[in-house]
CSV table of N, CA and C in Angstrom, one decimal:
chain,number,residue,atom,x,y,z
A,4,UNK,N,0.8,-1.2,0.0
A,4,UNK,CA,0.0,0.0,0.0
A,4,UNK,C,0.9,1.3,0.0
A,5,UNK,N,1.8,1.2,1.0
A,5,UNK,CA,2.8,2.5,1.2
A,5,UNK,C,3.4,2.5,-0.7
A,6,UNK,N,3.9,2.3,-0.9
A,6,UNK,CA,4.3,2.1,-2.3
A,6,UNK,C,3.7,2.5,-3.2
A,7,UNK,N,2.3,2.3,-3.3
A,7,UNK,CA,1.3,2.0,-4.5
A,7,UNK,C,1.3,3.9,-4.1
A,8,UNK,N,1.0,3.8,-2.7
A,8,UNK,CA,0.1,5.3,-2.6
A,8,UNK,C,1.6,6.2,-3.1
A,9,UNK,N,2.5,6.0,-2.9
A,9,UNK,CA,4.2,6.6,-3.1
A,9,UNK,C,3.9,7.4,-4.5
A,10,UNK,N,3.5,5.8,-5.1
A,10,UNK,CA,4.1,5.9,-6.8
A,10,UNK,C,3.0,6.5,-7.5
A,11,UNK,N,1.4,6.4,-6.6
A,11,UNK,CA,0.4,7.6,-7.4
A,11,UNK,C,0.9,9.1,-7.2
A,12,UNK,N,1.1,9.2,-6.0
A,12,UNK,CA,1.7,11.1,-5.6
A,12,UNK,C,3.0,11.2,-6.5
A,13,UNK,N,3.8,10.5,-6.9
A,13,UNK,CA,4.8,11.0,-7.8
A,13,UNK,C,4.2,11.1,-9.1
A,14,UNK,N,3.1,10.6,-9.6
A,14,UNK,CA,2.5,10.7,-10.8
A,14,UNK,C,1.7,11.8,-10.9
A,15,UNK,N,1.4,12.3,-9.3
A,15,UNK,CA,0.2,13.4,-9.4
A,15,UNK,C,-1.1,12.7,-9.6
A,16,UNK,N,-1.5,11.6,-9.1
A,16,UNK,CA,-2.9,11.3,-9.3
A,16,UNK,C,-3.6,10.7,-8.2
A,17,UNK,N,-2.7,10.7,-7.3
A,17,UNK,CA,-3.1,9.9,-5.7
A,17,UNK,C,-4.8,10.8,-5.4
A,18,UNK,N,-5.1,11.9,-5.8
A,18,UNK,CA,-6.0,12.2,-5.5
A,18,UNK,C,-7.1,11.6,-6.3
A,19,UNK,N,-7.8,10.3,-7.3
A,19,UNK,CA,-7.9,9.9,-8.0
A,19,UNK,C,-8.4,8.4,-7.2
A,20,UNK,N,-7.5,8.3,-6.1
A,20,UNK,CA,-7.4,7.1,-5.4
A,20,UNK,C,-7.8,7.0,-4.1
A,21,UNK,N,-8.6,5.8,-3.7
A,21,UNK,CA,-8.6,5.8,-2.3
A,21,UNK,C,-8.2,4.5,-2.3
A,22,UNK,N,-6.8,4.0,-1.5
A,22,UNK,CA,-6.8,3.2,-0.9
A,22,UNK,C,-6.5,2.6,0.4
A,23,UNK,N,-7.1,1.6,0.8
A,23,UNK,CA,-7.5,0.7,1.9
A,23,UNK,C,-6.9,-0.2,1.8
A,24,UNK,N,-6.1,-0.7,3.2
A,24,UNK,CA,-5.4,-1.9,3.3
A,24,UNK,C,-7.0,-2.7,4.3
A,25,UNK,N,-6.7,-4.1,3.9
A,25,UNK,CA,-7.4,-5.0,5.5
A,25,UNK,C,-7.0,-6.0,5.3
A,26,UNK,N,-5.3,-5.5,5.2
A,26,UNK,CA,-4.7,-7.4,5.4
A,26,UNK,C,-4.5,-7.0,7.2
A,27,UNK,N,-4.4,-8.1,7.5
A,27,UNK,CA,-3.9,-8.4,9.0
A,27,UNK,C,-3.4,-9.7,9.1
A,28,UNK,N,-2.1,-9.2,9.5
A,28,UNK,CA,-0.8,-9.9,9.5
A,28,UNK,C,-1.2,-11.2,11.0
A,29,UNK,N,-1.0,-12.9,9.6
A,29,UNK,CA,-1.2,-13.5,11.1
A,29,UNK,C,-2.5,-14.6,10.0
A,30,UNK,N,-3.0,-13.4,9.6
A,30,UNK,CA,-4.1,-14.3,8.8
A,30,UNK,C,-4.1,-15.0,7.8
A,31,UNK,N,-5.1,-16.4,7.3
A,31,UNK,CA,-4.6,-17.7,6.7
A,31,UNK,C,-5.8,-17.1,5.4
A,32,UNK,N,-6.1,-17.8,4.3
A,32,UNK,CA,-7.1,-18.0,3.5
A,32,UNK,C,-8.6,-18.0,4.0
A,33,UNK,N,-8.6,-18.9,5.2
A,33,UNK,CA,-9.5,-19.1,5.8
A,33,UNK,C,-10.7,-17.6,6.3
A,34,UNK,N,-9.0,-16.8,7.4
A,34,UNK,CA,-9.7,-16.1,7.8
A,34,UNK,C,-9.8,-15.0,7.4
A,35,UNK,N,-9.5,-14.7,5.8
A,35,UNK,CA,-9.8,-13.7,5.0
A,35,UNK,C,-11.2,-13.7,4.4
A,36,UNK,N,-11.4,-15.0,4.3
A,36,UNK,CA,-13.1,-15.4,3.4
A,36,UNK,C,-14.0,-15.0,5.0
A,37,UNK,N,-13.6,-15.4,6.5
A,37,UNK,CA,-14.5,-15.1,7.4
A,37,UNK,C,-14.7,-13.4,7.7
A,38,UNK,N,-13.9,-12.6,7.3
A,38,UNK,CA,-14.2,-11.3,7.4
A,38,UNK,C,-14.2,-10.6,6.3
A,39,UNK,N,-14.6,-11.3,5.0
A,39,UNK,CA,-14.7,-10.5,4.0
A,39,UNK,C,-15.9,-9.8,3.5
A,40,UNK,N,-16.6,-10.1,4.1
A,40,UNK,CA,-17.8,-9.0,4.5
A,40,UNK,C,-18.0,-7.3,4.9
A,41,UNK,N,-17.9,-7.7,6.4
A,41,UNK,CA,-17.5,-6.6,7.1
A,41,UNK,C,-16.0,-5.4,6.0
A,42,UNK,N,-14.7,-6.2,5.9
A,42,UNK,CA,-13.6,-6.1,5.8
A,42,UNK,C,-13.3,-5.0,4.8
A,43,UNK,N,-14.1,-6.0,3.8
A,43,UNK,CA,-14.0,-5.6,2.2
A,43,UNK,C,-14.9,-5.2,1.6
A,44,UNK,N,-16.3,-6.1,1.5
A,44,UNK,CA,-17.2,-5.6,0.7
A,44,UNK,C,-18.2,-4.7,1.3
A,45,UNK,N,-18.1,-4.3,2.4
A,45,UNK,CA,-18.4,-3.2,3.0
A,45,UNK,C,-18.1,-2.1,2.8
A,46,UNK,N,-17.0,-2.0,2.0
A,46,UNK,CA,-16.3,-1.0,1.5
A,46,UNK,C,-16.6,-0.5,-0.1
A,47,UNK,N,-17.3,-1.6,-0.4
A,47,UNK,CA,-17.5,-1.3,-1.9
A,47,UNK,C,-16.4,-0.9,-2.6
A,48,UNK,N,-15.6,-1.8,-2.9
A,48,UNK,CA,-14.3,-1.1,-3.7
A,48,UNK,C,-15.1,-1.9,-5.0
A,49,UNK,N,-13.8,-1.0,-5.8
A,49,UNK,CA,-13.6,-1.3,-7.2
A,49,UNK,C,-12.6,-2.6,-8.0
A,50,UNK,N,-11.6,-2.6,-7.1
A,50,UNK,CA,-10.2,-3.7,-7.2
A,50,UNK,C,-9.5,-3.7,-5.9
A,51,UNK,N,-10.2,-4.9,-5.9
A,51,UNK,CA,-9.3,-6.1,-4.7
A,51,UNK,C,-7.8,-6.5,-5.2
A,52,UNK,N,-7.0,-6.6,-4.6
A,52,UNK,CA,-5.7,-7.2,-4.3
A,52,UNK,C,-5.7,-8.4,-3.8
A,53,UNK,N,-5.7,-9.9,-3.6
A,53,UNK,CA,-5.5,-10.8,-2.3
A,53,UNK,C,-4.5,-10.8,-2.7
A,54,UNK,N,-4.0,-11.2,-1.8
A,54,UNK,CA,-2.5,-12.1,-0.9
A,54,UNK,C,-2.5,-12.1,0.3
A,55,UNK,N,-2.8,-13.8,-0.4
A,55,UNK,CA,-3.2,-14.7,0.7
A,55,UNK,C,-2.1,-16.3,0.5
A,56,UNK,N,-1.2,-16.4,1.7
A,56,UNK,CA,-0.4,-17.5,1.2
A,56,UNK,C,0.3,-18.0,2.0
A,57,UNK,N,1.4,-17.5,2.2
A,57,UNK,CA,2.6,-17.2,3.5
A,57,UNK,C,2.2,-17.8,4.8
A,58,UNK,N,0.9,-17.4,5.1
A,58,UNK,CA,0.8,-18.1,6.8
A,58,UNK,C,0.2,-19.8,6.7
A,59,UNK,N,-0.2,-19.6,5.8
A,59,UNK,CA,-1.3,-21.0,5.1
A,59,UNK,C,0.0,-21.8,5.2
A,60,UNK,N,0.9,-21.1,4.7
A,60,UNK,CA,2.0,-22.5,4.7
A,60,UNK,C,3.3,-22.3,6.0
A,61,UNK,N,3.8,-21.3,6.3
A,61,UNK,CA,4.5,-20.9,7.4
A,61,UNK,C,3.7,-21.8,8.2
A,62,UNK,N,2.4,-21.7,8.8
A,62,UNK,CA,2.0,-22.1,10.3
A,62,UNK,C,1.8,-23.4,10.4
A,63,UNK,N,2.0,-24.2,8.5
A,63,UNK,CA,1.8,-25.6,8.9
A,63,UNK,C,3.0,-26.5,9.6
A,64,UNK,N,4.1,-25.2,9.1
A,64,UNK,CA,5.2,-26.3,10.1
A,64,UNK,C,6.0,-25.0,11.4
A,65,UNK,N,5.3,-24.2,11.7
A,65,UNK,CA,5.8,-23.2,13.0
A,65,UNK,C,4.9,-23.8,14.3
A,66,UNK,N,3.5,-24.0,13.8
A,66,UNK,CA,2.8,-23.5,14.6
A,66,UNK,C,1.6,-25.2,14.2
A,67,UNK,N,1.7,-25.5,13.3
A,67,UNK,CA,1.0,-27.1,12.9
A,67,UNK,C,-0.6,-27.0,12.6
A,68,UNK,N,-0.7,-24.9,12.2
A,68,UNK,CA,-2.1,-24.6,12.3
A,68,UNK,C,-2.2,-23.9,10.7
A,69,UNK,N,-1.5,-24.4,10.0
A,69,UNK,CA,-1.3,-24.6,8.6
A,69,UNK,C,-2.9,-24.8,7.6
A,70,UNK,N,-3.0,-24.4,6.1
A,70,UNK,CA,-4.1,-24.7,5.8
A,70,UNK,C,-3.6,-25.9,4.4
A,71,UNK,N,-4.8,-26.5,4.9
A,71,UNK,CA,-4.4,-28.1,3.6
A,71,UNK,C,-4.3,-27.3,2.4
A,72,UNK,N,-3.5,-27.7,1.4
A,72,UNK,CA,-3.7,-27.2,-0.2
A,72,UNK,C,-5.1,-27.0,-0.9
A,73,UNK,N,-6.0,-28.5,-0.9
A,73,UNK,CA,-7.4,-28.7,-0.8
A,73,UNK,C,-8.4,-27.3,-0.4
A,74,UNK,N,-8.1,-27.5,1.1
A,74,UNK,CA,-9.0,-26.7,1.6
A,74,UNK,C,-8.6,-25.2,1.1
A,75,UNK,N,-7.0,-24.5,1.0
A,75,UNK,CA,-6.4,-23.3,0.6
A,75,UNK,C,-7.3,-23.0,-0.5
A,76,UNK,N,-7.2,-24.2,-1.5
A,76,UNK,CA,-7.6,-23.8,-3.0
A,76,UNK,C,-9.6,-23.7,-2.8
A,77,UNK,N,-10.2,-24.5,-2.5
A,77,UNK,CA,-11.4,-23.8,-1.9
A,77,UNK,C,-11.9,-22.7,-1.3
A,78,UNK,N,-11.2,-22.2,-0.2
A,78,UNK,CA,-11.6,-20.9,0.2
A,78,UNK,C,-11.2,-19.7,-0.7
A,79,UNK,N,-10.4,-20.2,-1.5
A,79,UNK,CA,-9.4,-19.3,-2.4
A,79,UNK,C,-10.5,-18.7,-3.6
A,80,UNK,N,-11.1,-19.8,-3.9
A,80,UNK,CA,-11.9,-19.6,-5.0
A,80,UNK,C,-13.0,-19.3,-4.3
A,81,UNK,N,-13.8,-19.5,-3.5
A,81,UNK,CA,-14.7,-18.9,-2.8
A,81,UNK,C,-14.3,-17.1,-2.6
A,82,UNK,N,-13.7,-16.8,-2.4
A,82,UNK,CA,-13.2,-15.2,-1.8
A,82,UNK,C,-13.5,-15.0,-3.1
A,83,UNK,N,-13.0,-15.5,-4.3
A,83,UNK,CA,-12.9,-14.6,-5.9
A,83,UNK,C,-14.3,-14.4,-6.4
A,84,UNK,N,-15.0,-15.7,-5.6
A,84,UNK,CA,-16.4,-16.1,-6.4
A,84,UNK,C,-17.4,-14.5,-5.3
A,85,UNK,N,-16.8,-14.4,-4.5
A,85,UNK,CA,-18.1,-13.5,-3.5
A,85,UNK,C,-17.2,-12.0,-4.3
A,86,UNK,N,-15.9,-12.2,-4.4
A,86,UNK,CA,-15.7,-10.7,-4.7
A,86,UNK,C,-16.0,-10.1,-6.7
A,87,UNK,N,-15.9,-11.0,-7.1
A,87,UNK,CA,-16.9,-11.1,-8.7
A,87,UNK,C,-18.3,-11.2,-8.6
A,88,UNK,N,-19.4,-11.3,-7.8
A,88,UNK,CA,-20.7,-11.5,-7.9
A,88,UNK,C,-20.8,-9.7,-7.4
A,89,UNK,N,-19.8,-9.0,-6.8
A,89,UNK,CA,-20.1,-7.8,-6.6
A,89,UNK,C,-19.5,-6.5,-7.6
A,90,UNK,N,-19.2,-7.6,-8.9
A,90,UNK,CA,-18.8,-7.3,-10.3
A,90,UNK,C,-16.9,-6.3,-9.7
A,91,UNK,N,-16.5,-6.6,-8.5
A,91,UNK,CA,-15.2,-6.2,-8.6
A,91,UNK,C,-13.9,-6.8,-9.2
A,92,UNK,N,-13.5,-6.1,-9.9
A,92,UNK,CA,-12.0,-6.5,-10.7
A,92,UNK,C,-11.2,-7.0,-9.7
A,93,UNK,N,-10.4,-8.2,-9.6
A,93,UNK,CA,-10.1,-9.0,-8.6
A,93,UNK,C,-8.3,-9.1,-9.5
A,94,UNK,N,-7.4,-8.6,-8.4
A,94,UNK,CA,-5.7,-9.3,-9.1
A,94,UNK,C,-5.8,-10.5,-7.7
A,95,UNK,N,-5.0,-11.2,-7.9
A,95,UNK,CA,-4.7,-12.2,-7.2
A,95,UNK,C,-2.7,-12.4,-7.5
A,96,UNK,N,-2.5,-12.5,-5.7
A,96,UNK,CA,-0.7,-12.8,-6.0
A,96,UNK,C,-0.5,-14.1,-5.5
A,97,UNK,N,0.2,-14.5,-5.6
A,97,UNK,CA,1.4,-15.4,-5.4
A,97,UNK,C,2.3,-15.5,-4.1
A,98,UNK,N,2.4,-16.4,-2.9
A,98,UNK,CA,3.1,-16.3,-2.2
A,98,UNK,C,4.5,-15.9,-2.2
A,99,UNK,N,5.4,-15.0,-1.7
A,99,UNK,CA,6.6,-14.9,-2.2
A,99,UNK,C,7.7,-15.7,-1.4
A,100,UNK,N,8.3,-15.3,-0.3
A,100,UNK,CA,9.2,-15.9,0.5
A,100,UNK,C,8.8,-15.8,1.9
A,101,UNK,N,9.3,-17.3,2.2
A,101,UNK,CA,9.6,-17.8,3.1
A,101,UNK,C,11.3,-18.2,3.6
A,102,UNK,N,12.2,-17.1,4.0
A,102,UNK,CA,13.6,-17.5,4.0
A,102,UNK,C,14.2,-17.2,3.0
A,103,UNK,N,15.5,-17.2,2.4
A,103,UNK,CA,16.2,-16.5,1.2
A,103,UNK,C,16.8,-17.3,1.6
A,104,UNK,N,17.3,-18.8,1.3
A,104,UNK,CA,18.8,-20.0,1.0
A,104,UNK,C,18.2,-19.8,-0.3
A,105,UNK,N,19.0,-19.0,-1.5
A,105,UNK,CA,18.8,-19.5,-2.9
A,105,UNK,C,19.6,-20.4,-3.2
A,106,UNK,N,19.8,-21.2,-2.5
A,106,UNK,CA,20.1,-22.8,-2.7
A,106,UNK,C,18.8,-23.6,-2.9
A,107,UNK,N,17.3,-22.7,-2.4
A,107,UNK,CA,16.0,-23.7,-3.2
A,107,UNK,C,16.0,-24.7,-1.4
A,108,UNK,N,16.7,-24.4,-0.4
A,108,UNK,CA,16.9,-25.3,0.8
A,108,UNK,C,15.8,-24.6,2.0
A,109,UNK,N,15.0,-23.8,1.6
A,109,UNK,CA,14.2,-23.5,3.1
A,109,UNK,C,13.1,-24.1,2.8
A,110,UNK,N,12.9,-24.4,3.8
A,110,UNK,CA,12.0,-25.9,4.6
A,110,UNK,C,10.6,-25.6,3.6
A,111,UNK,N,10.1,-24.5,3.4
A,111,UNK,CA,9.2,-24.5,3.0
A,111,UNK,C,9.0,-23.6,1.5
A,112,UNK,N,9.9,-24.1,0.8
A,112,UNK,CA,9.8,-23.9,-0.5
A,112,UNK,C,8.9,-24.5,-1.4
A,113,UNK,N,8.8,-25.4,-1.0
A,113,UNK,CA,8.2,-26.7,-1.8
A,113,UNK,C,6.7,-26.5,-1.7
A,114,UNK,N,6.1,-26.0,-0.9
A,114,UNK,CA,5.2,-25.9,-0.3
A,114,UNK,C,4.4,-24.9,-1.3
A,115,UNK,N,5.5,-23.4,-0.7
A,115,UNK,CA,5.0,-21.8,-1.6
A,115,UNK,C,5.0,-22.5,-3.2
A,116,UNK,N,5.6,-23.3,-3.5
A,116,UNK,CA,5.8,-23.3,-5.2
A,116,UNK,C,4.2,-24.3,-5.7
A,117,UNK,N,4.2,-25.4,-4.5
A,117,UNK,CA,2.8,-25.7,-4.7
A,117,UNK,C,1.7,-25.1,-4.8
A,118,UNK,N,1.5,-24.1,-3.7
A,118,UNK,CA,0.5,-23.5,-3.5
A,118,UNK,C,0.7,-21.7,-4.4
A,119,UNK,N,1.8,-21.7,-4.9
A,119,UNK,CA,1.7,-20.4,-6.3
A,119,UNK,C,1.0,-21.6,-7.4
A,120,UNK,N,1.9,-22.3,-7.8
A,120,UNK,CA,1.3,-23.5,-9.0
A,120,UNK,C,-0.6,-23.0,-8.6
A,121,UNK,N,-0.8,-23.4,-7.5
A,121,UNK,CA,-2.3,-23.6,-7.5
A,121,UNK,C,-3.2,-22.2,-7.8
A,122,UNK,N,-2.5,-21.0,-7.4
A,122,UNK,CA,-3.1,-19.4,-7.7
A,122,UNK,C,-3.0,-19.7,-8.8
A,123,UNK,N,-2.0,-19.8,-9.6
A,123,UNK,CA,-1.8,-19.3,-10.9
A,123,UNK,C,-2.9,-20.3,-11.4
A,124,UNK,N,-3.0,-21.3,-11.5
A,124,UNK,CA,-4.5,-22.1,-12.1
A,124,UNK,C,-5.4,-21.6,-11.5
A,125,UNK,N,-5.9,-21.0,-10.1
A,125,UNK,CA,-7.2,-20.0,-9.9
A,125,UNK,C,-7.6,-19.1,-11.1
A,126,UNK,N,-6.0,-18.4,-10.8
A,126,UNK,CA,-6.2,-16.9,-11.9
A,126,UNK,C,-6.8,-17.3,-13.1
A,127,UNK,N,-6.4,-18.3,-13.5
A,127,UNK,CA,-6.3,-18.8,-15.1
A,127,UNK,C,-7.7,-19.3,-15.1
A,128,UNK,N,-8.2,-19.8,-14.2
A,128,UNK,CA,-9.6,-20.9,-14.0
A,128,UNK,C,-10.9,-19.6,-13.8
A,129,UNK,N,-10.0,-18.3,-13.1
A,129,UNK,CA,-11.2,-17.5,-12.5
A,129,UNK,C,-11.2,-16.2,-13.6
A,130,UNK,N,-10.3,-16.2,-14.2
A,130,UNK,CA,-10.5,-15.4,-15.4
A,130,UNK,C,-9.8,-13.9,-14.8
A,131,UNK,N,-9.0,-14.1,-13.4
A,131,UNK,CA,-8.7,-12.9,-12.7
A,131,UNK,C,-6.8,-12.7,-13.5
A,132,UNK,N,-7.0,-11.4,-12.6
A,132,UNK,CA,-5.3,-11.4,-13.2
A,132,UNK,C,-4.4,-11.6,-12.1
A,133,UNK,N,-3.1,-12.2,-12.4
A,133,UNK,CA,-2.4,-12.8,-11.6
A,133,UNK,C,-0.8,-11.7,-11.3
A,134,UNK,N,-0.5,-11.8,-10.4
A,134,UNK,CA,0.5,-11.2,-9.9
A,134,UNK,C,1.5,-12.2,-9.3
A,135,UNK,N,2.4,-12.4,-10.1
A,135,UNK,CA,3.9,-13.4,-9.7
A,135,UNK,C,4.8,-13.5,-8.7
A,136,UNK,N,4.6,-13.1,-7.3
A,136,UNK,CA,5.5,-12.6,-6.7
A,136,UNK,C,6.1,-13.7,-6.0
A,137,UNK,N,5.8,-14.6,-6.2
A,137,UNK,CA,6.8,-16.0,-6.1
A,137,UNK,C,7.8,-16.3,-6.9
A,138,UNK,N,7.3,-15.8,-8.6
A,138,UNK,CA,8.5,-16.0,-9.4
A,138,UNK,C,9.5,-14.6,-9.4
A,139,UNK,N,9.1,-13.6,-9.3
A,139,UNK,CA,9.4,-12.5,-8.9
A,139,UNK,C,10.7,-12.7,-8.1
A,140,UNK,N,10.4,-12.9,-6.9
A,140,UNK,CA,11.1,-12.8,-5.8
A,140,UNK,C,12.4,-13.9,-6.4
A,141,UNK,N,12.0,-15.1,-6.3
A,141,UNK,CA,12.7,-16.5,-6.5
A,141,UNK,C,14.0,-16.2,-7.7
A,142,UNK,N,12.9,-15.5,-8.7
A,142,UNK,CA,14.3,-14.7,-10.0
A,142,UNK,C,15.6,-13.3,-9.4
A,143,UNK,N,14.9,-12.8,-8.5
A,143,UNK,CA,15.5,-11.8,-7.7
A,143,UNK,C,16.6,-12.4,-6.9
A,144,UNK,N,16.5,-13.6,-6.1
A,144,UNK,CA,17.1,-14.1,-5.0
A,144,UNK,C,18.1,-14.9,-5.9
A,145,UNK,N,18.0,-15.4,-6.8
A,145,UNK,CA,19.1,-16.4,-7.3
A,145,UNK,C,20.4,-15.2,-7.9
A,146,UNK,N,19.9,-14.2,-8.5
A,146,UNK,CA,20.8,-13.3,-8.8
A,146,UNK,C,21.6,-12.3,-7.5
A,147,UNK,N,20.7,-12.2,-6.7
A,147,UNK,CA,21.0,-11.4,-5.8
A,147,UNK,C,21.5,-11.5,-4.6
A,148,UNK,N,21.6,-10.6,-3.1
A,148,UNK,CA,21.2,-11.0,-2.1
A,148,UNK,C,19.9,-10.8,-1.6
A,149,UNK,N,19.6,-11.5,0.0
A,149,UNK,CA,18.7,-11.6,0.6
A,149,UNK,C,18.0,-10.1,1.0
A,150,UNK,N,16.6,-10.0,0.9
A,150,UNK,CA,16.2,-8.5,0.9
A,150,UNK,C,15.0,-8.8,2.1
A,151,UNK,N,14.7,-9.5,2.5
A,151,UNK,CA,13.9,-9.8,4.2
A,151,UNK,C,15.3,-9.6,5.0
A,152,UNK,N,14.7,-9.5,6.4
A,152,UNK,CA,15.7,-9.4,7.5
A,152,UNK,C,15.7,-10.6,8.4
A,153,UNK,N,14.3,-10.9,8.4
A,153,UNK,CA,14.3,-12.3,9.2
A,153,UNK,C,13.9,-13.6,8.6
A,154,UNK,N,12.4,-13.7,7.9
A,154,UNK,CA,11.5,-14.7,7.6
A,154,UNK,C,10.8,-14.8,6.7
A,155,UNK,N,9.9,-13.4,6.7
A,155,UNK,CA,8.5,-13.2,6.0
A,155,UNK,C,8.9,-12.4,4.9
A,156,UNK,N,8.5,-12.0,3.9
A,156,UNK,CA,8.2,-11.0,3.0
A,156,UNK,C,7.0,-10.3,2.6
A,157,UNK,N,6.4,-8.9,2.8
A,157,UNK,CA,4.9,-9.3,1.9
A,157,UNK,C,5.5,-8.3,0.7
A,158,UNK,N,4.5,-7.9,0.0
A,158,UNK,CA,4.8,-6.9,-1.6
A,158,UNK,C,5.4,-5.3,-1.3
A,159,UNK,N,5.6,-5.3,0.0
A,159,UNK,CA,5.9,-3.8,0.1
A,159,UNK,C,7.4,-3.7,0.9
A,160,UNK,N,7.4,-5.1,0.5
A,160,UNK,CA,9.0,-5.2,1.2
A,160,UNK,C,9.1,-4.8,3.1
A,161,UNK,N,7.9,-4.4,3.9
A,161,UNK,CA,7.7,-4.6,4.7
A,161,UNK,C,7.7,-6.0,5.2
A,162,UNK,N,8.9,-6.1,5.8
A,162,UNK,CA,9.4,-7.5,6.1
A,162,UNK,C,9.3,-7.6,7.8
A,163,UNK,N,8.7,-9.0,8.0
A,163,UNK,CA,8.9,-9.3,9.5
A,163,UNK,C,9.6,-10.5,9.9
């Protein structure tokens, strides 16, 4: 969001824009679809963002409160299906990192690449537009160094 709103004011058009974050850090697929009422379509926007991914699979092996691929890809498509019946333009991203060994060695690589594999067939399946930031990042990290400080990454490089 900090970014987005950054790169409208250097364009001169942030006035043009309202936007609203209601991610909360912590939250799975699950509990995005349970407050997407209140959250989101209460708000009546025009274009949703999700990204939803990182905890779905972080918490299956921190915390063992992880969401099944199955069930991820169900509620996944459920969120797209309630935020299209309210005719909103929907992007959809891609988990990015978990850890920076661009050796391909953090525990839960295998996992994020599954569960991007499965967005990008959403996007494709739901007719939304897809945002790469799994391949993104992944093409970044093999060339580069590490750009988290500890663990997590989201799109604004607001790292925890």
């Amino acid at each position: 969001m900090t970014l987005i709103q950054k790169s409208l004011g250097e364009k001169k058009t942030a006035d043009n824009y309202e936007l609203i974050g209601a991610g909360i850090g912590g939250n799975k697929v699950y509990d995005l679809y349970l407050r997407m009422e209140d959250d989101v379509l209460a708000k009546k926007p025009d274009v949703v963002v999700v990204y939803v991914g990182i905890n779905d699979v972080w918490h299956k092996s921190s915390s063992g409160t992880g969401t099944d691929l199955d069930k991820f890809e169900k509620f996944y498509n459920a969120l797209i299906k309630k935020l299209k019946a309210q005719n909103i333009k929907v992007l959809i991203c891609t988990p990015s990192v978990i850890g920076e060994l661009n050796d391909f060695s953090n525990p839960q690589d295998g996992d994020l690449n599954q569960y991007s594999k499965t967005i990008r067939n959403i996007a494709k399946n739901n007719g939304v537009q897809l945002i790469d930031l799994r391949k993104a990042f992944v093409d970044y990290e093999v060339k580069t160094i590490r750009i988290t400080r500890l663990r997590v990454c989201s799109p604004q490089i607001a790292c925890t």
